[in-house]
mmCIF file of C-alpha atoms in Angstrom:
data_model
loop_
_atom_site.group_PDB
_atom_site.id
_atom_site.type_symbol
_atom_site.label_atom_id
_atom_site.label_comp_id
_atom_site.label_asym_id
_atom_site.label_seq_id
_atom_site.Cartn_x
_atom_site.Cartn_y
_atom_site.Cartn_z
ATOM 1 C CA UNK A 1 4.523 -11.449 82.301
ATOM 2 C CA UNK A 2 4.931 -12.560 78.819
ATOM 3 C CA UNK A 3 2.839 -14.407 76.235
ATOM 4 C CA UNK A 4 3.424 -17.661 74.840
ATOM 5 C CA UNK A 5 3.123 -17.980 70.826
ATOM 6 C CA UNK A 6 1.299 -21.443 69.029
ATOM 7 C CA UNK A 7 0.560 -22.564 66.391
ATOM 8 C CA UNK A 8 -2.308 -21.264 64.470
ATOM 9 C CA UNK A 9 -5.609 -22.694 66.279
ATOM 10 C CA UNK A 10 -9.249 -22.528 67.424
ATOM 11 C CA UNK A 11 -9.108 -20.171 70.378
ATOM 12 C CA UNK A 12 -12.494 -18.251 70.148
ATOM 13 C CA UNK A 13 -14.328 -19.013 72.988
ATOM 14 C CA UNK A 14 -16.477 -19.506 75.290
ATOM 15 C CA UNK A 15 -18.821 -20.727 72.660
ATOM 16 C CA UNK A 16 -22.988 -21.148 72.474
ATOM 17 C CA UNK A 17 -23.445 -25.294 73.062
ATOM 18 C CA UNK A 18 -26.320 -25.792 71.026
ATOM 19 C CA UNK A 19 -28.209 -28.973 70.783
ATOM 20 C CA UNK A 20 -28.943 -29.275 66.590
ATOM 21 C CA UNK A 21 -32.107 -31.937 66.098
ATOM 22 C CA UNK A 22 -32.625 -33.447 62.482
ATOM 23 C CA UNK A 23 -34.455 -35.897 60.724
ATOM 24 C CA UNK A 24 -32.948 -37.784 58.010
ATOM 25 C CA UNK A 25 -34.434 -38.867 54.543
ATOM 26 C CA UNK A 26 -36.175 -42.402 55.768
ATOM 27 C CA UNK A 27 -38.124 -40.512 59.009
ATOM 28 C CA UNK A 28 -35.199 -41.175 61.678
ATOM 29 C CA UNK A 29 -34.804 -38.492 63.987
ATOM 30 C CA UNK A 30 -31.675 -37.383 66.223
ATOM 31 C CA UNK A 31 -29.694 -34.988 67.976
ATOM 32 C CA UNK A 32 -25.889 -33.837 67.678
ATOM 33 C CA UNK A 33 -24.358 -31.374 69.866
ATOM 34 C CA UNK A 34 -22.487 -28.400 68.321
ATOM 35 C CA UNK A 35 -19.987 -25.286 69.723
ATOM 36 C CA UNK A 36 -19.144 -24.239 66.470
ATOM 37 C CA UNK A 37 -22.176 -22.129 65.759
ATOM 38 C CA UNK A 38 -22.991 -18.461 65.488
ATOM 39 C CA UNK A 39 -25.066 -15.555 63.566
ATOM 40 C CA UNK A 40 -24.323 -14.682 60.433
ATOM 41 C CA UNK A 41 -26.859 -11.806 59.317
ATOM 42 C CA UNK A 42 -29.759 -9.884 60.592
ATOM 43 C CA UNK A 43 -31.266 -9.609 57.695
ATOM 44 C CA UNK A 44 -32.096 -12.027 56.550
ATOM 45 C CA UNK A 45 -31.855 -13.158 59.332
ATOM 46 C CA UNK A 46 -28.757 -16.108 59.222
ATOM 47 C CA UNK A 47 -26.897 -18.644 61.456
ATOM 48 C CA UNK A 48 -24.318 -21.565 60.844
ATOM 49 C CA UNK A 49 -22.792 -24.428 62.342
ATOM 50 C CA UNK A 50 -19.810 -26.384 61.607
ATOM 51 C CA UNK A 51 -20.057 -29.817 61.307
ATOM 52 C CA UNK A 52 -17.609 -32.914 60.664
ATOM 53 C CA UNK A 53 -18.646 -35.034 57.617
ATOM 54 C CA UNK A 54 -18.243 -38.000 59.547
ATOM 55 C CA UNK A 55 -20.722 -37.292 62.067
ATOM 56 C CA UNK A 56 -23.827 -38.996 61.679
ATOM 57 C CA UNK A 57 -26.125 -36.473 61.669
ATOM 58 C CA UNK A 58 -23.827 -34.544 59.219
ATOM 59 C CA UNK A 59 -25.857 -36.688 55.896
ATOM 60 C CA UNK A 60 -28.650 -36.127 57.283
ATOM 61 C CA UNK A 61 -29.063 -32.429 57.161
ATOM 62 C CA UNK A 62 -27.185 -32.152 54.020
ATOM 63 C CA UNK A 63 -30.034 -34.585 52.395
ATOM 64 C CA UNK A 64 -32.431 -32.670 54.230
ATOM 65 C CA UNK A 65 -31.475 -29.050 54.156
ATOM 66 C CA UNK A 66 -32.648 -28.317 57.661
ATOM 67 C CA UNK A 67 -32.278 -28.690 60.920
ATOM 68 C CA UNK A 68 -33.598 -26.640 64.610
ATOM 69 C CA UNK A 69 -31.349 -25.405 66.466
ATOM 70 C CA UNK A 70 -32.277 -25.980 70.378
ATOM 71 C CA UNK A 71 -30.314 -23.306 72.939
ATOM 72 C CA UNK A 72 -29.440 -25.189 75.884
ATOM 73 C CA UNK A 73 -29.844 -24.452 79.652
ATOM 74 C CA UNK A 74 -27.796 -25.533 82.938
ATOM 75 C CA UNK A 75 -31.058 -28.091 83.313
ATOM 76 C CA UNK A 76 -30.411 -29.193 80.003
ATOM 77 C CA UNK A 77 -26.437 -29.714 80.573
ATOM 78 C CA UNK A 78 -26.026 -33.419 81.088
ATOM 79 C CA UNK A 79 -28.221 -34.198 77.789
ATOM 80 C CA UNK A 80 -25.963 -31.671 75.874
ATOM 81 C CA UNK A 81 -22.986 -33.411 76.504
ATOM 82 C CA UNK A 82 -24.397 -36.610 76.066
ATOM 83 C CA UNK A 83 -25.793 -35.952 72.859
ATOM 84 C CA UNK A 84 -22.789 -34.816 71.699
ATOM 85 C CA UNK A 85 -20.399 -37.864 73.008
ATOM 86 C CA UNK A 86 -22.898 -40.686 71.787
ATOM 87 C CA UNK A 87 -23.712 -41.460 68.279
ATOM 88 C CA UNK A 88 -26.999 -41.619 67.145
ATOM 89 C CA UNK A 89 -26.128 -44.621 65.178
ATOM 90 C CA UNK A 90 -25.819 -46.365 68.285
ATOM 91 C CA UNK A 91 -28.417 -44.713 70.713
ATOM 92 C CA UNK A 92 -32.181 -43.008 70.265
ATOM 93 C CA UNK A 93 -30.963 -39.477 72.123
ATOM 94 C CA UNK A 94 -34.751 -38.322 72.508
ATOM 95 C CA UNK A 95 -35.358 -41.599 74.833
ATOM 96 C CA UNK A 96 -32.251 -42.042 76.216
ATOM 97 C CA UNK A 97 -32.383 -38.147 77.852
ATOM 98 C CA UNK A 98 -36.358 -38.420 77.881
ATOM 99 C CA UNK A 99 -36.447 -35.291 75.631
ATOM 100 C CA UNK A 100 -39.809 -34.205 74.163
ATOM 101 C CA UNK A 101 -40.374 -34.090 70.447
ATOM 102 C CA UNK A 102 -42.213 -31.152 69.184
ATOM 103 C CA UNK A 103 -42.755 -30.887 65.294
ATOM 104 C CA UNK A 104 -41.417 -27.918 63.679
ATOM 105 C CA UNK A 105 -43.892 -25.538 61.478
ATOM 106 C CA UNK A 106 -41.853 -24.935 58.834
ATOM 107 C CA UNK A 107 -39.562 -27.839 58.288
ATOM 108 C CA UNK A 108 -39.188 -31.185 58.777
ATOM 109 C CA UNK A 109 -37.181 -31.689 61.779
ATOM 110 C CA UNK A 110 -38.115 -32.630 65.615
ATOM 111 C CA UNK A 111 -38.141 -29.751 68.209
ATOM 112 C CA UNK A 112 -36.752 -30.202 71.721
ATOM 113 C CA UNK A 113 -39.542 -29.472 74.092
ATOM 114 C CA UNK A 114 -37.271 -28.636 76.629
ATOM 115 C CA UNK A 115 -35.056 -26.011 75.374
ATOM 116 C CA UNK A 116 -36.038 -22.391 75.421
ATOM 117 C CA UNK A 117 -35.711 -21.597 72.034
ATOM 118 C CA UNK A 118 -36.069 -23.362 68.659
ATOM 119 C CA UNK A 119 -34.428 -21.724 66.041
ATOM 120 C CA UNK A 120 -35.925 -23.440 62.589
ATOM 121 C CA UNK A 121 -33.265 -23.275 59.629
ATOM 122 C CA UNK A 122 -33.132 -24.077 55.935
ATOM 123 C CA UNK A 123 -29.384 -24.525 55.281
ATOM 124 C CA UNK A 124 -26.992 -24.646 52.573
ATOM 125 C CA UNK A 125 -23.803 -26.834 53.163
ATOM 126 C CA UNK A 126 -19.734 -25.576 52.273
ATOM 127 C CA UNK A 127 -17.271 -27.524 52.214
ATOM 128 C CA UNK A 128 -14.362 -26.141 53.832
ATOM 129 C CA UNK A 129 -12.086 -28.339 55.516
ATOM 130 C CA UNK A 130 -12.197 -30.512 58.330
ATOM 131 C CA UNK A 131 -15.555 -29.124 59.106
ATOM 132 C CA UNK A 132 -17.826 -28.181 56.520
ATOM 133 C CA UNK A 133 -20.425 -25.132 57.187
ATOM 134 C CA UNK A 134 -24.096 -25.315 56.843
ATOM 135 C CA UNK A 135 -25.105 -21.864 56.456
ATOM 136 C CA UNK A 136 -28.805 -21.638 57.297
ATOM 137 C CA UNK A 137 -31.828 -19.266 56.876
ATOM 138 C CA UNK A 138 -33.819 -19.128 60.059
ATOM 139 C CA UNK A 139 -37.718 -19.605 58.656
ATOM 140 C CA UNK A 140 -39.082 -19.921 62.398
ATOM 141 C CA UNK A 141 -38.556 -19.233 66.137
ATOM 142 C CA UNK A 142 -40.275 -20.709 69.160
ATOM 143 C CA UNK A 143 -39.392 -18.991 72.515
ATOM 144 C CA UNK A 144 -40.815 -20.670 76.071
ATOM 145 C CA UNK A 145 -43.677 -18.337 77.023
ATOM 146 C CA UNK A 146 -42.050 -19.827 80.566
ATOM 147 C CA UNK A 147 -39.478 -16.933 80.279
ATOM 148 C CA UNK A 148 -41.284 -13.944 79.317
ATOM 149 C CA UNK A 149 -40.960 -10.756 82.150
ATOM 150 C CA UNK A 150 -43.563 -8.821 83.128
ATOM 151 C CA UNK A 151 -42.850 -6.137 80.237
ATOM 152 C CA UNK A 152 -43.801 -9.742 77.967
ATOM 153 C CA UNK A 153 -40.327 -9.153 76.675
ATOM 154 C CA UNK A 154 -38.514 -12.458 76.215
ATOM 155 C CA UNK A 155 -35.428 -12.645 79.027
ATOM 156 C CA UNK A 156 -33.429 -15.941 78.037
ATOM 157 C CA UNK A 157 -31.041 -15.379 81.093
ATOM 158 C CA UNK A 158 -34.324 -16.616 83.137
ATOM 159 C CA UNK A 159 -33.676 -20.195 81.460
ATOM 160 C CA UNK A 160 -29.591 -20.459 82.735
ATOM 161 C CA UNK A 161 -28.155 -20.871 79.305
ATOM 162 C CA UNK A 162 -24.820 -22.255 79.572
ATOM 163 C CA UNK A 163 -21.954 -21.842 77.145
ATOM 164 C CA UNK A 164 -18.520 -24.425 76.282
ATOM 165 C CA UNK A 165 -15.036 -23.307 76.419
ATOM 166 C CA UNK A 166 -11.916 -25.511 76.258
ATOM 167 C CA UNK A 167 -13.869 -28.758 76.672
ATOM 168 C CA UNK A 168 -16.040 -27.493 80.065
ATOM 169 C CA UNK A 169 -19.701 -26.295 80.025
ATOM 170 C CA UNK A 170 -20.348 -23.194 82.511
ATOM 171 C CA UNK A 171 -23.591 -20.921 83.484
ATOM 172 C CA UNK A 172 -23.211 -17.524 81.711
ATOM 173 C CA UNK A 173 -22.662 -16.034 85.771
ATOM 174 C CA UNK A 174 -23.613 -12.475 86.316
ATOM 175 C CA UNK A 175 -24.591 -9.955 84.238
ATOM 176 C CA UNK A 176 -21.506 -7.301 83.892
ATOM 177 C CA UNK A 177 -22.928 -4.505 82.067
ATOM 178 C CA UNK A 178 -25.834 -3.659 79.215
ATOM 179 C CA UNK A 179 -25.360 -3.323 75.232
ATOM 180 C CA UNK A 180 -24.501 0.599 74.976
ATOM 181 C CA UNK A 181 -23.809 1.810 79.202
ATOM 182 C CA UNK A 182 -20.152 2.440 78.454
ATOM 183 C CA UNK A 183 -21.343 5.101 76.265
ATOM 184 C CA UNK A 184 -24.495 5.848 78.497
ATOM 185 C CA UNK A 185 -24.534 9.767 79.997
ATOM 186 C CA UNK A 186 -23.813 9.207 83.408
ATOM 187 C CA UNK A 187 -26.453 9.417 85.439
ATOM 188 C CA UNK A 188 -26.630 12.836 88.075
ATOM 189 C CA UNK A 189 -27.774 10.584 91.194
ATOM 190 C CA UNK A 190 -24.618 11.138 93.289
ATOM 191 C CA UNK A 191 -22.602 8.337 94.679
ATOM 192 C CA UNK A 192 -22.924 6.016 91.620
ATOM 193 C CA UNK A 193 -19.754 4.527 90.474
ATOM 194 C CA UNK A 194 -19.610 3.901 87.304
ATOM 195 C CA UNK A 195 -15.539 2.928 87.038
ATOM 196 C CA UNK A 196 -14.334 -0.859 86.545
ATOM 197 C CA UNK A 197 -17.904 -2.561 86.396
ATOM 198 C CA UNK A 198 -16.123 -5.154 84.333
#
Protein backbone atom coordinates (compact mmCIF):
# COMPACT_ATOMS: atom_id res chain seq x y z
CA UNK A 1 0.00 0.00 0.00
CA UNK A 2 1.24 3.31 -1.03
CA UNK A 3 1.55 6.76 0.53
CA UNK A 4 -0.19 9.76 -0.39
CA UNK A 5 2.05 13.09 -0.78
CA UNK A 6 0.58 16.90 0.60
CA UNK A 7 1.39 19.74 0.84
CA UNK A 8 3.82 20.86 3.38
CA UNK A 9 1.84 20.85 6.89
CA UNK A 10 1.56 20.43 10.68
CA UNK A 11 1.57 16.67 11.12
CA UNK A 12 3.49 16.18 14.48
CA UNK A 13 1.29 14.74 16.74
CA UNK A 14 -0.34 13.61 19.23
CA UNK A 15 0.50 16.75 21.05
CA UNK A 16 0.62 17.79 25.11
CA UNK A 17 -2.96 19.98 25.52
CA UNK A 18 -1.87 22.29 27.99
CA UNK A 19 -4.07 24.74 29.71
CA UNK A 20 -1.66 28.27 29.71
CA UNK A 21 -3.20 30.78 32.66
CA UNK A 22 -2.12 34.58 32.50
CA UNK A 23 -2.81 37.73 33.93
CA UNK A 24 -2.74 40.76 31.92
CA UNK A 25 -1.34 44.33 32.76
CA UNK A 26 -4.73 45.84 34.57
CA UNK A 27 -5.09 42.47 37.10
CA UNK A 28 -7.48 40.38 34.65
CA UNK A 29 -6.83 36.88 34.74
CA UNK A 30 -7.58 33.99 32.07
CA UNK A 31 -6.94 30.85 30.50
CA UNK A 32 -6.15 29.79 26.74
CA UNK A 33 -5.69 26.34 25.68
CA UNK A 34 -2.55 25.40 23.67
CA UNK A 35 -1.17 22.01 21.55
CA UNK A 36 1.58 23.74 20.21
CA UNK A 37 3.92 23.44 23.14
CA UNK A 38 7.02 21.50 24.02
CA UNK A 39 10.65 21.50 25.84
CA UNK A 40 13.20 23.26 24.61
CA UNK A 41 16.35 22.72 27.01
CA UNK A 42 17.30 21.00 30.15
CA UNK A 43 19.42 23.29 31.15
CA UNK A 44 18.29 25.79 31.69
CA UNK A 45 15.67 24.32 31.89
CA UNK A 46 13.18 25.75 28.72
CA UNK A 47 9.67 25.32 27.18
CA UNK A 48 7.55 27.21 24.44
CA UNK A 49 4.26 27.59 23.10
CA UNK A 50 2.95 28.91 19.97
CA UNK A 51 0.46 31.31 20.05
CA UNK A 52 -1.77 33.35 17.42
CA UNK A 53 -1.47 37.17 17.86
CA UNK A 54 -5.02 37.46 17.69
CA UNK A 55 -5.82 35.46 20.58
CA UNK A 56 -6.67 37.29 23.52
CA UNK A 57 -4.50 36.08 25.86
CA UNK A 58 -1.67 36.42 23.25
CA UNK A 59 -1.14 40.62 24.62
CA UNK A 60 -1.33 39.63 27.62
CA UNK A 61 1.67 37.50 28.13
CA UNK A 62 3.68 39.46 25.76
CA UNK A 63 2.99 42.65 28.21
CA UNK A 64 3.55 40.42 30.94
CA UNK A 65 6.36 38.09 30.11
CA UNK A 66 4.87 35.12 31.88
CA UNK A 67 2.55 32.78 32.06
CA UNK A 68 1.99 28.87 34.05
CA UNK A 69 1.64 26.33 32.19
CA UNK A 70 -1.15 23.82 33.75
CA UNK A 71 -0.78 19.89 32.34
CA UNK A 72 -4.14 18.66 31.91
CA UNK A 73 -5.85 15.36 32.97
CA UNK A 74 -8.88 13.19 31.47
CA UNK A 75 -10.86 14.98 34.66
CA UNK A 76 -9.74 18.11 33.43
CA UNK A 77 -10.81 17.39 29.59
CA UNK A 78 -14.07 19.23 29.15
CA UNK A 79 -12.47 22.58 30.73
CA UNK A 80 -9.49 22.15 28.27
CA UNK A 81 -11.48 22.28 25.38
CA UNK A 82 -13.61 24.82 26.59
CA UNK A 83 -11.01 27.10 27.45
CA UNK A 84 -9.64 26.82 24.33
CA UNK A 85 -13.03 27.34 22.09
CA UNK A 86 -14.29 30.41 24.26
CA UNK A 87 -12.67 33.71 24.44
CA UNK A 88 -11.84 35.19 27.48
CA UNK A 89 -13.05 38.43 26.19
CA UNK A 90 -16.36 37.07 26.35
CA UNK A 91 -16.35 34.58 29.38
CA UNK A 92 -14.44 34.44 33.06
CA UNK A 93 -12.91 30.64 32.30
CA UNK A 94 -11.94 30.21 36.13
CA UNK A 95 -15.89 30.54 37.01
CA UNK A 96 -17.34 29.27 34.17
CA UNK A 97 -15.28 25.62 34.71
CA UNK A 98 -15.20 26.38 38.62
CA UNK A 99 -11.35 26.18 38.43
CA UNK A 100 -9.33 27.16 41.53
CA UNK A 101 -6.91 30.03 41.46
CA UNK A 102 -3.68 29.47 43.16
CA UNK A 103 -1.04 32.38 43.04
CA UNK A 104 2.18 31.58 41.55
CA UNK A 105 5.59 32.18 43.70
CA UNK A 106 7.53 33.53 41.26
CA UNK A 107 5.41 35.40 38.82
CA UNK A 108 2.46 37.04 38.42
CA UNK A 109 0.05 34.73 36.93
CA UNK A 110 -2.97 32.50 38.47
CA UNK A 111 -2.31 28.73 39.03
CA UNK A 112 -4.93 26.09 38.24
CA UNK A 113 -5.60 24.24 41.41
CA UNK A 114 -6.68 21.42 39.63
CA UNK A 115 -4.03 20.42 37.33
CA UNK A 116 -1.14 18.29 38.42
CA UNK A 117 1.54 20.36 37.56
CA UNK A 118 2.26 24.10 37.28
CA UNK A 119 5.03 24.85 35.27
CA UNK A 120 5.93 28.80 36.11
CA UNK A 121 7.67 30.57 32.99
CA UNK A 122 9.30 33.89 32.21
CA UNK A 123 9.05 34.10 28.39
CA UNK A 124 10.44 35.89 25.57
CA UNK A 125 8.11 36.30 22.46
CA UNK A 126 9.32 35.59 18.34
CA UNK A 127 7.63 36.46 15.84
CA UNK A 128 7.49 33.91 13.30
CA UNK A 129 4.55 33.63 11.26
CA UNK A 130 1.12 32.83 11.78
CA UNK A 131 2.00 31.88 15.26
CA UNK A 132 4.51 33.64 17.09
CA UNK A 133 6.70 31.63 19.87
CA UNK A 134 7.06 32.58 23.42
CA UNK A 135 10.08 30.89 24.46
CA UNK A 136 10.03 30.67 28.26
CA UNK A 137 12.39 29.99 31.24
CA UNK A 138 10.70 27.76 33.75
CA UNK A 139 11.50 29.73 37.34
CA UNK A 140 9.05 27.25 39.30
CA UNK A 141 7.25 23.87 39.44
CA UNK A 142 4.37 22.72 41.60
CA UNK A 143 3.58 18.94 41.35
CA UNK A 144 0.19 17.46 43.30
CA UNK A 145 1.66 15.72 46.36
CA UNK A 146 -1.82 13.66 45.30
CA UNK A 147 0.42 11.70 42.82
CA UNK A 148 3.50 10.86 44.53
CA UNK A 149 4.23 6.66 44.80
CA UNK A 150 5.36 5.10 47.59
CA UNK A 151 9.18 5.56 46.49
CA UNK A 152 7.83 9.68 46.92
CA UNK A 153 8.81 9.78 43.30
CA UNK A 154 6.36 11.90 41.33
CA UNK A 155 4.24 9.38 38.76
CA UNK A 156 2.10 11.88 36.51
CA UNK A 157 0.47 8.81 34.70
CA UNK A 158 -1.49 8.51 38.23
CA UNK A 159 -3.32 11.92 37.19
CA UNK A 160 -4.63 10.48 33.38
CA UNK A 161 -2.96 13.15 31.37
CA UNK A 162 -4.47 13.29 28.08
CA UNK A 163 -2.88 14.47 24.86
CA UNK A 164 -4.65 16.20 21.25
CA UNK A 165 -4.13 14.87 17.88
CA UNK A 166 -6.01 15.88 14.70
CA UNK A 167 -8.66 17.88 16.59
CA UNK A 168 -9.58 14.81 19.34
CA UNK A 169 -8.33 14.66 22.98
CA UNK A 170 -7.37 10.93 24.14
CA UNK A 171 -5.93 9.27 27.58
CA UNK A 172 -2.21 8.47 27.02
CA UNK A 173 -3.58 4.34 27.21
CA UNK A 174 -1.05 1.86 28.36
CA UNK A 175 2.28 2.04 29.06
CA UNK A 176 4.33 0.19 26.05
CA UNK A 177 7.76 0.08 27.23
CA UNK A 178 10.41 2.20 29.64
CA UNK A 179 13.09 4.99 28.51
CA UNK A 180 16.25 2.62 27.75
CA UNK A 181 14.55 -1.49 27.83
CA UNK A 182 15.21 -1.86 24.12
CA UNK A 183 18.74 -1.64 25.01
CA UNK A 184 18.20 -3.34 28.52
CA UNK A 185 20.36 -6.92 28.94
CA UNK A 186 17.76 -9.31 28.79
CA UNK A 187 16.88 -10.60 31.74
CA UNK A 188 17.96 -14.72 32.47
CA UNK A 189 14.36 -15.55 34.05
CA UNK A 190 13.26 -17.99 31.32
CA UNK A 191 10.05 -17.63 29.47
CA UNK A 192 10.13 -13.79 29.20
CA UNK A 193 9.42 -12.47 25.83
CA UNK A 194 10.87 -9.66 25.13
CA UNK A 195 9.95 -9.48 21.04
CA UNK A 196 7.19 -6.94 19.65
CA UNK A 197 6.22 -5.22 23.08
CA UNK A 198 5.32 -2.30 20.89
Amino acid sequence: MGKQTWKAGNMLYPLPAGMVSVRGKNGEDNIITVAWAGTVCTNPPMVSISVRPERYSYQMIKESGAFVINLTTEDLCYATDYCGVRSGRDVDKFKEMKLTKVEAEEISAPMIGESPVNIECKVEVLELGSHHMFLAKVVAVHADEAYMDERGRFDLNRAKPIVYSHGEYFGIGKKQGTFGWSVKKKSKTPNIKTKNRC
